[in-house]
Coordinates of C-alpha atoms and ligand atoms in Angstrom, one line a residue:
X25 CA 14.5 11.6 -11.0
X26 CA 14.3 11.2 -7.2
X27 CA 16.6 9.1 -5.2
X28 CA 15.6 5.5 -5.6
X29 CA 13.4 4.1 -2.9
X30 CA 12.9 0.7 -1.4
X31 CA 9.0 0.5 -1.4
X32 CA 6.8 -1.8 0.2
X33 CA 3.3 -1.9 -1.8
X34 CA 0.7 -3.5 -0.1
X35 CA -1.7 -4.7 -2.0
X36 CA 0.4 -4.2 -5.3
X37 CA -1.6 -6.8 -7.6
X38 CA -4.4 -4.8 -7.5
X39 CA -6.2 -2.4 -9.7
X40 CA -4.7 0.7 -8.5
X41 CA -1.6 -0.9 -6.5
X42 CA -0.5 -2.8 -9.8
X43 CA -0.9 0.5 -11.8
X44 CA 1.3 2.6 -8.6
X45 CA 4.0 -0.5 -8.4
X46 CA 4.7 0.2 -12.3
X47 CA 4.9 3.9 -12.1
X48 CA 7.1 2.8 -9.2
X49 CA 9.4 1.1 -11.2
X50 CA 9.6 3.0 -14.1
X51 CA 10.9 5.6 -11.8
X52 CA 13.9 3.6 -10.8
X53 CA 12.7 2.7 -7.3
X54 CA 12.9 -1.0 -5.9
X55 CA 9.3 -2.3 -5.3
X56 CA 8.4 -5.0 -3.3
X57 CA 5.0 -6.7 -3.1
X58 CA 2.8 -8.0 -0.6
X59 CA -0.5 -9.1 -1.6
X60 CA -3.1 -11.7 -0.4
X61 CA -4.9 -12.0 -4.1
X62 CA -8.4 -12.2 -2.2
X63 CA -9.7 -9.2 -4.7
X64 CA -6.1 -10.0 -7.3
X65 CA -3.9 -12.9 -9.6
X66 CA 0.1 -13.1 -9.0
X67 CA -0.6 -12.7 -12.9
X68 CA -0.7 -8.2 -12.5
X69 CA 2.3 -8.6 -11.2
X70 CA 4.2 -10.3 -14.1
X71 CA 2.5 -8.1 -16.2
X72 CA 3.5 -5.1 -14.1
X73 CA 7.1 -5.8 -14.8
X74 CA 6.8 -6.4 -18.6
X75 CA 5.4 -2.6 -18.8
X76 CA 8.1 -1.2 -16.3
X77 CA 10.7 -3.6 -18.2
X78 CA 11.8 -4.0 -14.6
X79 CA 11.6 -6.8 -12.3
X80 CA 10.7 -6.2 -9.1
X81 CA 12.6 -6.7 -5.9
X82 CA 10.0 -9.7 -4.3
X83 CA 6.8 -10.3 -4.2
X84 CA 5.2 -12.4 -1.1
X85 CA 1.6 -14.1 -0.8
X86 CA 0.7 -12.4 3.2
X87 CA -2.0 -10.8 4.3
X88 CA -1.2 -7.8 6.1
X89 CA -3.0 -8.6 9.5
X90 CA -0.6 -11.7 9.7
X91 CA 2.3 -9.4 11.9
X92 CA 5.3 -12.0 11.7
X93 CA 4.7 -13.4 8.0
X94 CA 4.9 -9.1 7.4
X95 CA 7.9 -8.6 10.1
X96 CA 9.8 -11.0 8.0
X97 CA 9.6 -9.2 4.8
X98 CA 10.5 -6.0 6.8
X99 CA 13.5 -7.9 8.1
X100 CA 14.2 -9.2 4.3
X101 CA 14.1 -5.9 2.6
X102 CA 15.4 -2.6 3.6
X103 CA 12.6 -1.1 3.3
X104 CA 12.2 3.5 3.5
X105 CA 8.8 3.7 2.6
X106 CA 5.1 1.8 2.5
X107 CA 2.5 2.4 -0.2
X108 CA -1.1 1.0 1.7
X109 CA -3.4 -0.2 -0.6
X110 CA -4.4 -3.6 0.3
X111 CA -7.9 -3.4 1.9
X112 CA -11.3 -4.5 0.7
X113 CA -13.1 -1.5 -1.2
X114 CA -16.8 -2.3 -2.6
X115 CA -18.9 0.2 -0.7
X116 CA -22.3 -1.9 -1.2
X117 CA -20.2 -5.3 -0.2
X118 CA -19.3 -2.9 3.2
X119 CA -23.0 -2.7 4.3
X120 CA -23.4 -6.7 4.1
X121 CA -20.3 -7.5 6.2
X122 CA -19.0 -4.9 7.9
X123 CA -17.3 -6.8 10.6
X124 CA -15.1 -7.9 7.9
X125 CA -14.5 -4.5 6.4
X126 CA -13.1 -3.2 9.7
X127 CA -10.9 -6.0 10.3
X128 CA -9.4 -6.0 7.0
X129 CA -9.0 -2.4 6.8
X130 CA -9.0 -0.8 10.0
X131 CA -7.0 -4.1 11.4
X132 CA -4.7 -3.6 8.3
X133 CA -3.6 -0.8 8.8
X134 CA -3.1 -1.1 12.4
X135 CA -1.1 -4.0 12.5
X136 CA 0.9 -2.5 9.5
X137 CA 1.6 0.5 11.5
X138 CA 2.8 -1.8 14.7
X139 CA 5.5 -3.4 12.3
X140 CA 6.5 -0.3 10.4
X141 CA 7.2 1.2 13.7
X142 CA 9.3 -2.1 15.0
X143 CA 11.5 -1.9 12.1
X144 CA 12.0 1.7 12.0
X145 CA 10.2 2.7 8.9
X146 CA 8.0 5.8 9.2
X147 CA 7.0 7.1 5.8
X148 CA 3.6 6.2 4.5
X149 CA 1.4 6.8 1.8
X150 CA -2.4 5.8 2.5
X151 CA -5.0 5.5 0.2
X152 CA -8.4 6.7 1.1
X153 CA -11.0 7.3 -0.8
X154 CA -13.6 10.5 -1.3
X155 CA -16.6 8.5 -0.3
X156 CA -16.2 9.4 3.1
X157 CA -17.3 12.8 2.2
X158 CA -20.9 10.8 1.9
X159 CA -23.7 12.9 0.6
X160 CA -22.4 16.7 0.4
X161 CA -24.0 19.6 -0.4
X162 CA -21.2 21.8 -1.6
X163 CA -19.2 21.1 -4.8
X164 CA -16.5 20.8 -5.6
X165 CA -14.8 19.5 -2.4
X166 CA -12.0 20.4 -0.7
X167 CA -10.1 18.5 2.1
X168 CA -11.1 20.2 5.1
X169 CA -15.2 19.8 3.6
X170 CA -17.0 17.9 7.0
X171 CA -16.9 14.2 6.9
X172 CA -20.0 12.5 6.4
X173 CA -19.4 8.4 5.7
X174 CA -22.6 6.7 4.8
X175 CA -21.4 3.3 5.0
X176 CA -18.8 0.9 7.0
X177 CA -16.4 1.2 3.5
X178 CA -16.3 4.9 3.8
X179 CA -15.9 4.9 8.0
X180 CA -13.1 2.1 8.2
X181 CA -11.0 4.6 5.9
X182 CA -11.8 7.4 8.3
X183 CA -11.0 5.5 11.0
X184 CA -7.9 4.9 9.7
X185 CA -7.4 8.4 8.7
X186 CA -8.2 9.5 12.5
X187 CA -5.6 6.5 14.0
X188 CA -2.8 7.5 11.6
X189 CA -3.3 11.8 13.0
X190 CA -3.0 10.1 16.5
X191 CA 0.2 8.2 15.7
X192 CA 1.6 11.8 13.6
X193 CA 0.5 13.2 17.0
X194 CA 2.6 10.8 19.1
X195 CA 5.5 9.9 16.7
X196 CA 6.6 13.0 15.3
X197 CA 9.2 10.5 12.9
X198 CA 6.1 9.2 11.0
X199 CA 5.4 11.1 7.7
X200 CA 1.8 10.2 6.2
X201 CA 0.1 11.2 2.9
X202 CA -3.9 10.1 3.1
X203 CA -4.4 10.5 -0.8
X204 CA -8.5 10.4 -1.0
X205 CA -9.4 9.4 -4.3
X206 CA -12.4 10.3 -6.3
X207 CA -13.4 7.2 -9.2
X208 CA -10.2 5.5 -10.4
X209 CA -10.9 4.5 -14.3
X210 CA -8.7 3.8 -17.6
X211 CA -6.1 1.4 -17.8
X212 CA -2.2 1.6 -18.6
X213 CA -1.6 2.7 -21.9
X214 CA -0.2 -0.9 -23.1
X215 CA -3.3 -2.6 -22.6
X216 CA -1.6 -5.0 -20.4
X217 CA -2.3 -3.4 -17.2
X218 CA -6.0 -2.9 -16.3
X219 CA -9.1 -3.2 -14.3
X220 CA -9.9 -6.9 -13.7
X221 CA -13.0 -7.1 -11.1
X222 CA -13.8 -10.7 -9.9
X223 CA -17.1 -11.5 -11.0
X224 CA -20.1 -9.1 -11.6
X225 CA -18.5 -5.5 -11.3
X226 CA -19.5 -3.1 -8.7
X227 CA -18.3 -0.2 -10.8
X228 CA -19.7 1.5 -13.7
X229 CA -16.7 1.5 -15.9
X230 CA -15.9 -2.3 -16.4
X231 CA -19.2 -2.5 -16.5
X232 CA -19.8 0.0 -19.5
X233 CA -16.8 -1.6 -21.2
X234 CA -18.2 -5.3 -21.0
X235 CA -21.3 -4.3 -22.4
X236 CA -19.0 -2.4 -25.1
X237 CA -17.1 -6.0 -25.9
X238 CA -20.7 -7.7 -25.8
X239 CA -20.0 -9.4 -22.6
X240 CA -23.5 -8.3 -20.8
X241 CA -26.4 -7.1 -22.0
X242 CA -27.0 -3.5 -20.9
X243 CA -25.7 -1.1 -18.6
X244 CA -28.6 -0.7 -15.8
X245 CA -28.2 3.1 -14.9
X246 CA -28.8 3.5 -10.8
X247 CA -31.5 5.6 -11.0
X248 CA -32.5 9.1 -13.5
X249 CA -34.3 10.9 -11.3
X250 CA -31.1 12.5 -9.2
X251 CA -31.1 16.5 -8.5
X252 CA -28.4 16.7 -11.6
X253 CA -28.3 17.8 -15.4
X254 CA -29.2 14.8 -16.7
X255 CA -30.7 12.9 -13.7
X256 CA -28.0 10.3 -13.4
X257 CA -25.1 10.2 -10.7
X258 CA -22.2 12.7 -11.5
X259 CA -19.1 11.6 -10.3
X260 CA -15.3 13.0 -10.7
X261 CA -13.6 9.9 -13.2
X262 CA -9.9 10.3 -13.0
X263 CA -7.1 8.2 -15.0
X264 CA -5.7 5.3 -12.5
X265 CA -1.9 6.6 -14.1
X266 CA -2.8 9.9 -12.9
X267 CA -3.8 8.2 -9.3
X268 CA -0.5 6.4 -9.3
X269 CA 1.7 9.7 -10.7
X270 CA -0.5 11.0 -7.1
X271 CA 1.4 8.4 -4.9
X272 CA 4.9 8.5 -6.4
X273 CA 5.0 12.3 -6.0
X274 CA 3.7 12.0 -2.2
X275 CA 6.6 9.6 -1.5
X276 CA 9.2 11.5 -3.5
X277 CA 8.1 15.0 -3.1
X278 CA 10.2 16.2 0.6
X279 CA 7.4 16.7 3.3
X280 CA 7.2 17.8 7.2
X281 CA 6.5 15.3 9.5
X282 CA 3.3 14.7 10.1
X283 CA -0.2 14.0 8.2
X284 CA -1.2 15.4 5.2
X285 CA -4.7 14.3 3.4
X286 CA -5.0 15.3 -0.3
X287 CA -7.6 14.8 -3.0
X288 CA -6.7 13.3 -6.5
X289 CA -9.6 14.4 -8.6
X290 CA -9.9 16.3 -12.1
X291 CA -12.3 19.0 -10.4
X292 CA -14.7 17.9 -13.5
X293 CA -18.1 16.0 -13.1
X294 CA -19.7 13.2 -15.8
X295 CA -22.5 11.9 -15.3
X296 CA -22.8 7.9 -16.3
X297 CA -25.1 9.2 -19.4
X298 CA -22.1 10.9 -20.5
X299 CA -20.0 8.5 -19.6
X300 CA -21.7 5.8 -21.8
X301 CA -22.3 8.5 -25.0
X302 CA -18.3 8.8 -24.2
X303 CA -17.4 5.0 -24.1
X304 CA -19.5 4.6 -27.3
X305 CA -17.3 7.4 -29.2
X306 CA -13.9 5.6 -27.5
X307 CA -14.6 2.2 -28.5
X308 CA -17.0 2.4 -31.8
X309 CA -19.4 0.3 -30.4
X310 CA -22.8 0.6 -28.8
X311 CA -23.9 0.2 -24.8
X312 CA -27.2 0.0 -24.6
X313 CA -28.6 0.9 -21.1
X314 CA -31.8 0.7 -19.3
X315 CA -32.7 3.1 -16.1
X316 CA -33.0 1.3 -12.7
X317 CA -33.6 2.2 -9.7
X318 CA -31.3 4.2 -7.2
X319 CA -28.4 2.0 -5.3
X320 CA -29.1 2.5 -2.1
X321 CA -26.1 4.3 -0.4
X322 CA -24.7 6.4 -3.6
X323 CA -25.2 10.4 -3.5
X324 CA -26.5 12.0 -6.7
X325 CA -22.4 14.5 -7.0
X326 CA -19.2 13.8 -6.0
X327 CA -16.4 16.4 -7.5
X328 CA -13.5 17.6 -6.0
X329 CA -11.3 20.7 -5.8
X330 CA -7.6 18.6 -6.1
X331 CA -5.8 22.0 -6.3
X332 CA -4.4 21.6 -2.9
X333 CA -2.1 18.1 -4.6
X334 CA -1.1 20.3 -7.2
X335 CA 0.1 23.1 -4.8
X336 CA 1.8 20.8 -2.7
X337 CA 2.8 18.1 -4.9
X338 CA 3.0 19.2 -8.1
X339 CA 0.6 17.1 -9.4
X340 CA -1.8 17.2 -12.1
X341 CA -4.4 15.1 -13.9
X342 CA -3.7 14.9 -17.2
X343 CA -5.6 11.9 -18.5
X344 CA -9.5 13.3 -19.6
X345 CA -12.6 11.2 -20.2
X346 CA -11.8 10.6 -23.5
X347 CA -8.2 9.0 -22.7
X348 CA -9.7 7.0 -19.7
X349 CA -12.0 5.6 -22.2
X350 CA -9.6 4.8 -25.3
X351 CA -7.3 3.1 -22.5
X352 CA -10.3 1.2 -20.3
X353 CA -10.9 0.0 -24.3
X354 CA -7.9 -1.4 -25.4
X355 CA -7.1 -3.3 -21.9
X356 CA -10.7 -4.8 -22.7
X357 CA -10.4 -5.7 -26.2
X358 CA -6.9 -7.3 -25.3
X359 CA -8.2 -9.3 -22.2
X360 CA -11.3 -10.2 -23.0
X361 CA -11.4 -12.1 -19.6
X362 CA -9.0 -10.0 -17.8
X363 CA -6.1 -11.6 -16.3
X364 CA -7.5 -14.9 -16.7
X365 CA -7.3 -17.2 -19.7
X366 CA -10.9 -18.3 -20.6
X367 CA -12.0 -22.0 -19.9
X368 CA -9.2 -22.0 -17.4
X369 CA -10.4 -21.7 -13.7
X370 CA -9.3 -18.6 -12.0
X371 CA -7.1 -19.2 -8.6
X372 CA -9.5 -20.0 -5.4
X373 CA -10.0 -16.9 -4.0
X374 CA -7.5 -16.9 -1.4
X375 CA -9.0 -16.4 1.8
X376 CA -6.6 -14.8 4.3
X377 CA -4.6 -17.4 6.1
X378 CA -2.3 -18.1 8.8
X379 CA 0.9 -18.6 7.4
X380 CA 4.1 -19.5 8.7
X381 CA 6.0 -16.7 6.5
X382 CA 5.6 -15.0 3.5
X383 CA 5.2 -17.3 0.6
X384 CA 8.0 -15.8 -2.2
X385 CA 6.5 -15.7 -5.5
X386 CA 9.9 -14.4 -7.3
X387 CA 13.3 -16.3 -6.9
X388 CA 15.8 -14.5 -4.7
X389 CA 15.8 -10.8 -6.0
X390 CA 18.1 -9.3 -8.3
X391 CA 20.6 -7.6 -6.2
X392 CA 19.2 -4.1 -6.1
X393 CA 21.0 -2.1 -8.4
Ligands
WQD5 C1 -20.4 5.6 -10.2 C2 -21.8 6.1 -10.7 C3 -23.6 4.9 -9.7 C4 -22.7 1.0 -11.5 C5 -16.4 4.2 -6.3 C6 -15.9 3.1 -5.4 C7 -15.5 3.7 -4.1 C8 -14.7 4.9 -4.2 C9 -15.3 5.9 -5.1 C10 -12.3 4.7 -3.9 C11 -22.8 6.2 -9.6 C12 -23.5 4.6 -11.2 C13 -22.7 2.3 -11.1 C14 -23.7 0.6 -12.4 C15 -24.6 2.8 -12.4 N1 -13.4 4.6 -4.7 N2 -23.6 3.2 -11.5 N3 -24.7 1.5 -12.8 O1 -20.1 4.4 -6.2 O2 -18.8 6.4 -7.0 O3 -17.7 4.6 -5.8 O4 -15.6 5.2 -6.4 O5 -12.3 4.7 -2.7 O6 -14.7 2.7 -3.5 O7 -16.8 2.1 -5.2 O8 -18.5 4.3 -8.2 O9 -18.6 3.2 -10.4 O10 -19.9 2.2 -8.5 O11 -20.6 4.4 -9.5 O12 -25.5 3.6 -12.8 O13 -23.8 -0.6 -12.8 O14 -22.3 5.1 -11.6 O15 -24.9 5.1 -9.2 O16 -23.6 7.3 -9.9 P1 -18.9 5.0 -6.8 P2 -19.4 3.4 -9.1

């Protein structure tokens, strides 16, 4: 067990983040949440601390552009280390409003960056994402592979990668981990914790598992005509507990200053054939599929070598297919309609707002034991 932190999460109701704060916590560090809940409910969060049997530090309704309802929190809350999640991440959503994409994301994480450095705090963990490899030709990838970023998703987190080298370049205090991520999947092993997309799902996997529960139809398949075994897209599916083991060993592990981008990715491919024939054997249940046509923007392969994490983090995936699947299953079956209680209307979607400081969500924090 590492020294105990005092980590900010941005973003920390989400998918990933919600799955990261209770590794977090579980781990003994003190986790504090910001979140704007435009893609997330305040509801992750109470379930994060019923599966961490910890409660965390604070948890504040900002979004991250807003500078002084963020320097407040900093001012609140001592504060070692940041964990950036929050961020908008659908790469077909990126194409029809990119403006938006690189104000919440490249903005973000500037503005983040400004505070962090006002209040002394120089240790970040970034997440990026492997879709700014784009289209490659050689598998599997490895960090240093040529970026290629197809859409204005996959170039704000390359932007950001790029402005956070130029401040390791200036500010030799800052110490930044870019973890790009291949296709986060599963759920926690509880069934409490999972992935709960707002409306029609962009990814396949909550997709797959709402046809499972007989929530839709069919699975349309993006196209069967791709330069793969079977035809359909092959991507690298790893266990969102292994992504979030990937971020609490980048903060604990010791590191030089500087930037240091790493793949989390199993190294294996599935295509979404094999992903369905493997969701069928996980949950018992059928999922029909029809074949559509191609998405525009996807590549037909995306696997990556994530050997470099292991050698300098000592991490592994350990979650396969068949685990992600069992897991995504038993978050569905218990939440039929994810974090929301059906009939009931789900929260506004909270636009990003100017507030006059960070709205608490938790009473005044435990004192931090
Ligand atoms: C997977 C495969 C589709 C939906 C995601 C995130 C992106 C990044 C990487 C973090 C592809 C096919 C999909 C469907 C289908 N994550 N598909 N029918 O596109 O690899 O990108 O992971 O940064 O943010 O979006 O994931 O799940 O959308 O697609 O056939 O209804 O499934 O063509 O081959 P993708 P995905």
């Amino acid at each position: 067990m590492s020294q105990p932190r005092t980590i900010m999460v941005t973003g920390g109701a989400g998918f990933i983040g919600s799955h990261t704060c209770a590794e977090l916590l579980s781990h003994g560090h003190n986790v504090i949440v910001v979140d704007n809940h435009q893609n997330s409910v305040p509801e992750a969060l109470r379930r994060v601390e019923s599966v961490a049997g910890r409660r965390l530090a604070a948890s504040y309704v900002l979004d991250v552009r807003d500078r002084n309802a963020l320097s407040s929190v900093f001012a609140r809350h001592p504060v070692d280390t940041v964990v950036h999640f929050a961020g908008r991440k659908a790469v077909g959503e990126s194409a029809r409003m990119p403006v938006e994409y690189y104000d919440t994301n490249v903005g973000g994480t500037t503005a983040l960056l400004e505070v962090m450095s006002e209040h002394h705090v120089h240790r970040l963990v970034f997440s990026s994402s492997c879709s700014l490899y784009g289209a490659a030709a050689r598998m599997p990838l490895t960090e240093d592979y040529q970026v290629a970023s197809a859409n204005p998703y996959a170039r704000s987190k390359w932007m950001c990668e790029q402005i956070l080298a130029d401040v390791c370049a200036r500010r030799p205090e800052f110490t930044v981990h870019a973890l790009r991520y291949f296709n986060p999947v599963g759920a926690h092993r509880s069934g409490l914790l999972g992935e709960d997309p707002l409306g029609m799902p962009d990814n396949v996997m909550p997709c797959i598992a709402q046809v499972a529960a007989g929530l839709r139809e069919h699975v349309t398949v993006f196209g069967d005509d791709w330069p793969t075994p079977d035809g359909t897209g092959v991507r690298d599916y790893i266990h969102v507990m292994d992504v979030a083991e990937g971020h609490r060993l980048a903060l604990e592990r010791p590191a030089p200053p500087g930037l240091h981008v790493l793949n989390l990715g199993s190294g294996r491919g599935t295509s979404v054939l094999q992903l369905i024939e493997a969701y069928q054997r996980a949950s018992g249940r059928p999922v029909p599929y029809r074949i559509g046509p191609r998405r525009p923007g996807d590549v037909p392969e995306l696997v990556v070598d994530g050997s470099a994490a292991s050698d300098v983090l000592g991490w592994y995936p350990i979650r396969g297919l068949a685990r992600m699947c069992r897991d995504s299953w038993r978050f569905q079956t218990a939440n039929p309609y994810g974090y929301r209680t059906p009939g009931v209307p789900g929260p506004a979607v909270a636009e990003p707002r100017a507030t006059t400081g960070p709205v608490r969500l938790h009473a005044t924090p435990r004192s931090s034991t």
